[in-house]
Short mmCIF file of C-alpha atoms in Angstrom, two decimals:
data_model
loop_
_atom_site.label_atom_id
_atom_site.label_comp_id
_atom_site.label_asym_id
_atom_site.label_seq_id
_atom_site.Cartn_x
_atom_site.Cartn_y
_atom_site.Cartn_z
CA UNK A 63 97.70 245.52 210.39
CA UNK A 64 95.89 243.33 208.07
CA UNK A 65 95.37 240.16 206.17
CA UNK A 66 95.16 239.58 202.51
CA UNK A 67 93.79 237.02 200.17
CA UNK A 68 94.72 236.58 196.38
CA UNK A 69 91.50 236.08 194.34
CA UNK A 70 93.09 233.07 192.69
CA UNK A 71 93.57 231.19 195.81
CA UNK A 72 90.39 229.36 197.26
CA UNK A 73 90.44 229.81 200.99
CA UNK A 74 89.60 226.97 203.28
CA UNK A 75 85.68 227.09 203.38
CA UNK A 76 85.78 225.99 207.00
CA UNK A 77 88.06 228.96 208.02
CA UNK A 78 85.79 231.93 208.54
CA UNK A 79 87.84 233.63 211.26
CA UNK A 80 89.27 237.05 211.26
CA UNK A 81 92.77 236.17 211.79
CA UNK A 82 94.54 239.39 211.63
CA UNK A 83 98.10 240.22 212.39
CA UNK A 84 97.78 241.58 215.87
CA UNK A 85 100.23 244.40 216.77
CA UNK A 86 99.84 245.46 220.47
CA UNK A 87 99.00 249.13 220.69
CA UNK A 88 99.82 251.34 223.75
CA UNK A 89 96.30 252.88 223.26
CA UNK A 90 94.60 249.57 224.35
CA UNK A 91 93.53 249.56 227.99
CA UNK A 92 94.19 246.50 230.12
CA UNK A 93 90.52 246.11 231.05
CA UNK A 94 89.58 245.84 227.34
CA UNK A 95 92.11 243.16 226.70
CA UNK A 96 90.87 241.12 229.61
CA UNK A 97 87.31 241.17 227.92
CA UNK A 98 88.68 238.85 225.19
CA UNK A 99 88.63 235.88 227.73
CA UNK A 100 85.53 236.82 229.55
CA UNK A 101 82.11 235.76 228.64
CA UNK A 102 83.02 233.79 225.49
CA UNK A 103 81.53 230.48 226.47
CA UNK A 104 78.47 232.25 228.15
CA UNK A 105 77.66 234.05 224.88
CA UNK A 106 77.53 230.61 223.19
CA UNK A 107 75.40 229.15 226.04
CA UNK A 108 73.02 231.96 226.72
CA UNK A 109 70.74 231.49 223.60
CA UNK A 110 68.14 229.61 225.69
CA UNK A 111 67.75 227.85 228.80
CA UNK A 112 70.44 225.33 228.17
CA UNK A 113 72.94 225.15 231.11
CA UNK A 114 76.76 224.41 230.60
CA UNK A 115 76.28 221.68 233.21
CA UNK A 116 74.30 218.61 232.00
CA UNK A 117 71.12 218.03 233.69
CA UNK A 118 70.78 215.17 236.11
CA UNK A 119 68.29 212.47 235.36
CA UNK A 120 66.77 214.41 232.50
CA UNK A 121 65.63 217.38 234.83
CA UNK A 122 65.76 220.96 233.70
CA UNK A 123 69.12 222.30 234.95
CA UNK A 124 67.40 225.49 236.19
CA UNK A 125 64.90 223.47 238.08
CA UNK A 126 67.60 221.33 239.64
CA UNK A 127 69.31 224.62 240.73
CA UNK A 128 66.27 225.88 242.29
CA UNK A 129 65.89 222.62 244.38
CA UNK A 130 69.43 222.80 245.55
CA UNK A 131 68.91 226.33 246.71
CA UNK A 132 65.60 225.41 248.26
CA UNK A 133 67.09 222.51 250.21
CA UNK A 134 69.95 224.83 251.40
CA UNK A 135 67.51 227.59 252.66
CA UNK A 136 67.06 228.08 256.19
CA UNK A 137 63.25 228.57 255.50
CA UNK A 138 62.99 225.16 253.81
CA UNK A 139 60.52 222.85 255.41
CA UNK A 140 59.46 219.28 254.33
CA UNK A 141 56.47 219.92 252.03
CA UNK A 142 53.18 218.54 253.47
CA UNK A 143 51.70 217.95 250.02
CA UNK A 144 52.47 217.97 246.29
CA UNK A 145 51.03 221.49 245.94
CA UNK A 146 53.22 222.65 248.72
CA UNK A 147 56.32 221.15 247.19
CA UNK A 148 55.54 222.77 243.74
CA UNK A 149 54.95 226.08 245.50
CA UNK A 150 58.20 225.98 247.39
CA UNK A 151 60.16 224.94 244.21
CA UNK A 152 58.56 227.87 242.16
CA UNK A 153 59.68 230.32 244.89
CA UNK A 154 63.10 228.92 244.89
CA UNK A 155 63.41 229.05 241.07
CA UNK A 156 62.19 232.65 240.82
CA UNK A 157 64.94 233.74 243.12
CA UNK A 158 67.74 231.49 241.75
CA UNK A 159 70.21 233.51 239.63
CA UNK A 160 71.18 231.94 236.33
CA UNK A 161 74.92 231.22 236.42
CA UNK A 162 75.19 231.50 232.70
CA UNK A 163 73.62 235.01 232.74
CA UNK A 164 75.88 235.96 235.69
CA UNK A 165 78.93 235.16 233.52
CA UNK A 166 77.46 237.34 230.69
CA UNK A 167 76.81 240.15 233.05
CA UNK A 168 80.45 240.10 234.34
CA UNK A 169 81.70 240.44 230.68
CA UNK A 170 80.06 243.72 230.47
CA UNK A 171 79.82 245.14 233.98
CA UNK A 172 77.72 248.15 233.44
CA UNK A 173 75.24 248.79 236.10
CA UNK A 174 72.78 250.92 234.20
CA UNK A 175 72.59 248.54 231.23
CA UNK A 176 71.99 245.50 233.43
CA UNK A 177 69.46 247.26 235.53
CA UNK A 178 67.58 248.40 232.49
CA UNK A 179 67.32 244.66 231.32
CA UNK A 180 66.12 243.60 234.75
CA UNK A 181 63.55 246.40 234.77
CA UNK A 182 61.79 245.19 231.64
CA UNK A 183 58.60 243.36 232.46
CA UNK A 184 59.13 239.63 232.72
CA UNK A 185 57.34 236.86 231.11
CA UNK A 186 55.46 234.23 233.21
CA UNK A 187 57.91 231.50 232.32
CA UNK A 188 60.43 231.43 235.19
CA UNK A 189 62.68 229.13 233.35
CA UNK A 190 63.66 231.75 230.75
CA UNK A 191 62.79 234.98 232.43
CA UNK A 192 66.49 236.02 232.96
CA UNK A 193 67.38 234.97 229.36
CA UNK A 194 64.57 236.46 227.34
CA UNK A 195 62.33 239.54 227.22
CA UNK A 196 59.60 240.53 224.86
CA UNK A 197 60.86 243.13 222.36
CA UNK A 198 57.62 245.09 222.62
CA UNK A 199 58.07 245.48 226.33
CA UNK A 200 61.83 246.49 225.88
CA UNK A 201 60.66 249.31 223.52
CA UNK A 202 58.04 250.51 226.09
CA UNK A 203 60.65 250.45 228.78
CA UNK A 204 62.94 252.57 226.49
CA UNK A 205 60.20 255.09 226.22
CA UNK A 206 59.60 255.20 230.02
CA UNK A 207 63.34 255.61 230.81
CA UNK A 208 64.28 257.98 227.90
CA UNK A 209 61.18 259.88 227.13
CA UNK A 210 63.05 262.67 225.34
CA UNK A 211 65.06 260.19 223.03
CA UNK A 212 64.42 261.13 219.39
CA UNK A 213 65.71 257.83 218.05
CA UNK A 214 62.81 256.08 219.54
CA UNK A 215 60.67 258.01 217.03
CA UNK A 216 62.81 257.01 214.05
CA UNK A 217 61.59 254.01 212.26
CA UNK A 218 65.02 253.31 210.61
CA UNK A 219 66.92 253.39 213.95
CA UNK A 220 64.50 251.09 215.61
CA UNK A 221 64.62 248.60 212.80
CA UNK A 222 68.28 248.87 212.81
CA UNK A 223 68.25 247.91 216.57
CA UNK A 224 65.99 244.88 215.67
CA UNK A 225 68.44 243.69 213.01
CA UNK A 226 71.38 243.89 215.42
CA UNK A 227 69.45 241.91 217.93
CA UNK A 228 68.75 239.32 215.45
CA UNK A 229 64.95 239.79 215.81
CA UNK A 230 62.50 238.62 213.20
CA UNK A 231 58.83 239.21 213.09
CA UNK A 232 56.61 241.99 214.32
CA UNK A 233 54.04 240.32 216.65
CA UNK A 234 53.85 240.81 220.52
CA UNK A 235 55.73 237.47 221.12
CA UNK A 236 59.04 238.53 219.40
CA UNK A 237 61.71 237.97 222.10
CA UNK A 238 65.05 239.50 222.82
CA UNK A 239 67.81 237.15 224.08
CA UNK A 240 70.12 238.55 226.90
CA UNK A 241 73.37 237.49 225.20
CA UNK A 242 72.37 239.37 222.03
CA UNK A 243 71.43 242.53 224.06
CA UNK A 244 74.97 242.40 225.76
CA UNK A 245 76.74 241.76 222.41
CA UNK A 246 75.11 244.90 220.90
CA UNK A 247 76.24 247.00 223.88
CA UNK A 248 79.78 245.79 223.46
CA UNK A 249 79.75 247.12 219.84
CA UNK A 250 77.83 250.34 220.28
CA UNK A 251 77.68 251.38 223.92
CA UNK A 252 75.59 251.13 227.11
CA UNK A 253 71.95 251.78 227.79
CA UNK A 254 72.83 254.75 229.80
CA UNK A 255 71.50 258.38 230.29
CA UNK A 256 73.91 261.06 228.95
CA UNK A 257 72.32 264.49 228.82
CA UNK A 258 68.78 263.79 227.85
CA UNK A 259 69.67 260.79 225.57
CA UNK A 260 70.38 257.11 225.72
CA UNK A 261 73.95 256.45 224.59
CA UNK A 262 73.18 253.29 222.65
CA UNK A 263 70.35 254.67 220.66
CA UNK A 264 72.34 257.84 219.95
CA UNK A 265 75.05 255.78 218.55
CA UNK A 266 72.77 253.96 216.43
CA UNK A 267 71.15 257.09 215.27
CA UNK A 268 74.67 258.39 214.44
CA UNK A 269 75.16 255.37 212.14
CA UNK A 270 71.79 255.90 210.48
CA UNK A 271 72.50 259.50 209.75
CA UNK A 272 76.19 259.40 208.84
CA UNK A 273 76.89 256.16 207.17
CA UNK A 274 74.84 256.69 203.96
CA UNK A 275 76.90 257.98 201.01
CA UNK A 276 75.98 258.39 197.40
CA UNK A 277 76.51 255.23 195.32
CA UNK A 278 79.09 255.90 192.71
CA UNK A 279 76.94 253.77 190.13
CA UNK A 280 73.77 255.70 190.93
CA UNK A 281 74.25 259.24 192.10
CA UNK A 282 70.65 259.55 193.28
CA UNK A 283 70.86 256.53 195.55
CA UNK A 284 72.65 256.46 198.91
CA UNK A 285 74.01 253.35 200.37
CA UNK A 286 75.82 252.47 203.60
CA UNK A 287 79.25 250.99 204.12
CA UNK A 288 78.16 249.16 207.26
CA UNK A 289 77.46 245.54 206.69
CA UNK A 290 76.48 244.48 210.06
CA UNK A 291 77.28 240.78 211.04
CA UNK A 292 79.26 239.34 208.26
CA UNK A 293 81.87 236.66 208.07
CA UNK A 294 85.24 237.29 206.39
CA UNK A 295 84.11 234.76 203.67
CA UNK A 296 81.02 236.43 202.80
CA UNK A 297 82.96 239.92 202.59
CA UNK A 298 85.32 238.34 200.20
CA UNK A 299 82.51 237.00 197.96
CA UNK A 300 80.97 240.47 197.84
CA UNK A 301 84.09 242.40 197.11
CA UNK A 302 85.75 239.91 194.66
CA UNK A 303 83.66 241.04 191.65
CA UNK A 304 83.91 244.73 192.47
CA UNK A 305 86.57 247.30 191.26
CA UNK A 306 89.71 248.21 193.38
CA UNK A 307 89.00 250.56 196.28
CA UNK A 308 85.77 248.98 197.04
CA UNK A 309 85.22 248.54 200.87
CA UNK A 310 82.81 247.80 203.73
CA UNK A 311 83.02 247.65 207.45
CA UNK A 312 81.55 244.68 209.48
CA UNK A 313 81.22 243.33 212.91
CA UNK A 314 83.84 240.79 213.60
CA UNK A 315 82.27 237.48 214.37
CA UNK A 316 85.12 235.81 216.13
CA UNK A 317 85.87 238.88 218.35
CA UNK A 318 82.47 239.96 218.98
CA UNK A 319 83.03 239.54 222.69
CA UNK A 320 85.36 242.50 222.70
CA UNK A 321 83.54 244.72 220.23
CA UNK A 322 85.93 244.35 217.30
CA UNK A 323 85.03 245.51 213.73
CA UNK A 324 86.87 244.88 210.52
CA UNK A 325 87.53 246.99 207.31
CA UNK A 326 87.33 244.74 204.34
CA UNK A 327 88.73 246.29 201.18
CA UNK A 328 89.85 245.21 197.66
CA UNK A 329 93.15 246.44 196.34
CA UNK A 330 93.90 245.22 192.90
CA UNK A 331 93.41 241.55 193.09
CA UNK A 332 94.09 241.38 196.81
CA UNK A 333 91.46 241.33 199.71
CA UNK A 334 92.38 242.86 202.83
CA UNK A 335 90.80 242.50 206.21
CA UNK A 336 92.05 245.27 208.53
CA UNK A 337 91.22 245.15 212.29
CA UNK A 338 89.31 247.86 214.17
CA UNK A 339 89.83 246.99 217.73
CA UNK A 340 87.03 247.57 220.24
CA UNK A 341 87.47 248.63 223.91
CA UNK A 342 83.94 248.29 225.40
CA UNK A 343 85.08 248.55 229.08
CA UNK A 344 87.25 251.51 228.48
CA UNK A 345 84.39 253.16 226.48
CA UNK A 346 82.17 252.79 229.67
CA UNK A 347 84.36 255.27 231.44
CA UNK A 348 84.17 257.99 228.74
CA UNK A 349 82.05 261.10 229.23
CA UNK A 350 80.88 262.35 226.74
CA UNK A 351 80.86 258.86 225.29
CA UNK A 352 83.39 257.52 222.95
CA UNK A 353 83.82 253.94 221.56
CA UNK A 354 87.48 254.07 221.97
CA UNK A 355 88.05 252.26 218.78
CA UNK A 356 91.61 251.60 217.84
CA UNK A 357 92.48 251.68 214.12
CA UNK A 358 96.03 252.05 212.68
CA UNK A 359 97.37 252.77 216.12
CA UNK A 360 94.95 255.85 216.63
CA UNK A 361 92.03 255.92 218.71
CA UNK A 362 88.46 257.09 217.39
CA UNK A 363 85.17 257.99 218.96
CA UNK A 364 83.03 256.10 216.44
CA UNK A 365 83.11 254.16 213.08
CA UNK A 366 81.81 257.20 211.43
CA UNK A 367 84.94 259.18 212.43
CA UNK A 368 87.26 256.45 211.03
CA UNK A 369 85.32 256.36 207.64
CA UNK A 370 85.52 260.20 207.39
CA UNK A 371 89.27 260.00 207.76
CA UNK A 372 89.54 257.35 205.09
CA UNK A 373 88.43 260.02 202.49
CA UNK A 374 91.61 261.92 203.03
CA UNK A 375 94.39 259.33 202.97
CA UNK A 376 95.31 255.66 202.44
CA UNK A 377 95.43 252.95 204.97
CA UNK A 378 98.86 251.36 205.35
CA UNK A 379 99.14 247.67 205.58
CA UNK A 380 102.39 245.96 206.50
CA UNK A 381 102.83 242.32 205.55
CA UNK A 382 105.77 240.02 205.02
CA UNK A 383 106.69 241.57 201.70
CA UNK A 384 106.40 245.26 202.09
CA UNK A 385 104.15 248.12 203.00
CA UNK A 386 101.08 248.71 200.90
CA UNK A 387 98.93 251.77 200.73
CA UNK A 388 95.29 251.08 200.33
CA UNK A 389 92.72 253.76 199.24
CA UNK A 390 89.03 253.16 200.20
CA UNK A 391 87.21 254.90 197.32
CA UNK A 392 83.85 253.07 196.77
CA UNK A 393 81.29 251.53 198.98
CA UNK A 394 80.41 247.92 198.38
CA UNK A 395 76.94 247.87 196.86
CA UNK A 396 74.10 245.59 197.90
CA UNK A 397 74.96 245.13 201.58
CA UNK A 398 72.34 243.45 203.71
CA UNK A 399 71.48 246.47 205.95
CA UNK A 400 71.20 249.04 203.10
CA UNK A 401 67.43 248.90 202.99
CA UNK A 402 67.17 249.23 206.98
CA UNK A 403 69.64 252.10 207.18
CA UNK A 404 68.49 254.02 204.13
CA UNK A 405 64.84 253.27 204.64
CA UNK A 406 64.61 252.63 200.82
CA UNK A 407 62.68 249.76 199.49
CA UNK A 408 63.36 248.76 195.98
CA UNK A 409 60.24 248.05 193.97
CA UNK A 410 59.69 246.62 190.60
CA UNK A 411 59.46 248.99 187.70
CA UNK A 412 56.08 249.59 186.19
CA UNK A 413 55.46 248.08 182.71
#
């Protein structure tokens, strides 16, 4: 399964999708296929307090929802003063669930992960308390729930988590968005205790420890094959000037709701994008944890396991013309997460 682009053909700049040739596999669970249609709109809506339903008369939609629930409440009484009216509205708003976040939760129905998010100390802003949490408070909660987790003491792993959550900055006001949190879980696993470790942090630690390989151009420098969030077009721009056999693995942007990755590789003058299908709901049922990634009609426990197998044989891609064998021989240099994963910061040479 794969898609290719000739280097001489300029792709449509507006087309950044990962349009693979999908071949149904018996390894895919029904529940994972269903995730494709669940939560897509919610993930787009949940970046802030915006509601998918337009506000009435310019009022904040969450405020309007609180007022509706307040009016329907059996305990509702006509306020005797403005202060009483505001107090009742505040109480109703704090108890009113957000419909957008409710849809996002349903797209990843893991009780432990959702309860962990809810247990993080909330901000004082009731309009965004379900959407956002302070990153510093999230880390503190990780330490309380998983006191023996070694990844929490690994700077590279925690910086990796911040990059995946699209967090910028280091001050106490840096916030995590709920949809970004759920998105990371779909790719890497739940916030759940297994043994004495957190599944999510353990999987991120595995990526940090096992994705680094020696660069073919600089034997003393290790680089990672993991590119993180990257569009197909950016992957092609990076691979085009590189020699044959150069590859990277990236998070699919179009299929993020089901935890898909893509192997992008250059073979002669052709660029291929080969699907690595995620099954986040099936992965939730595995003990010990497995990501249940499907690649070339075979199931793997992690990206690391897939890349290890790439060393020993070619990837077979079938298109309209014929079958092509592709060897992944060289990691694409200069990927965005290299500094975070390796912990190496390039400095200017002394003169």
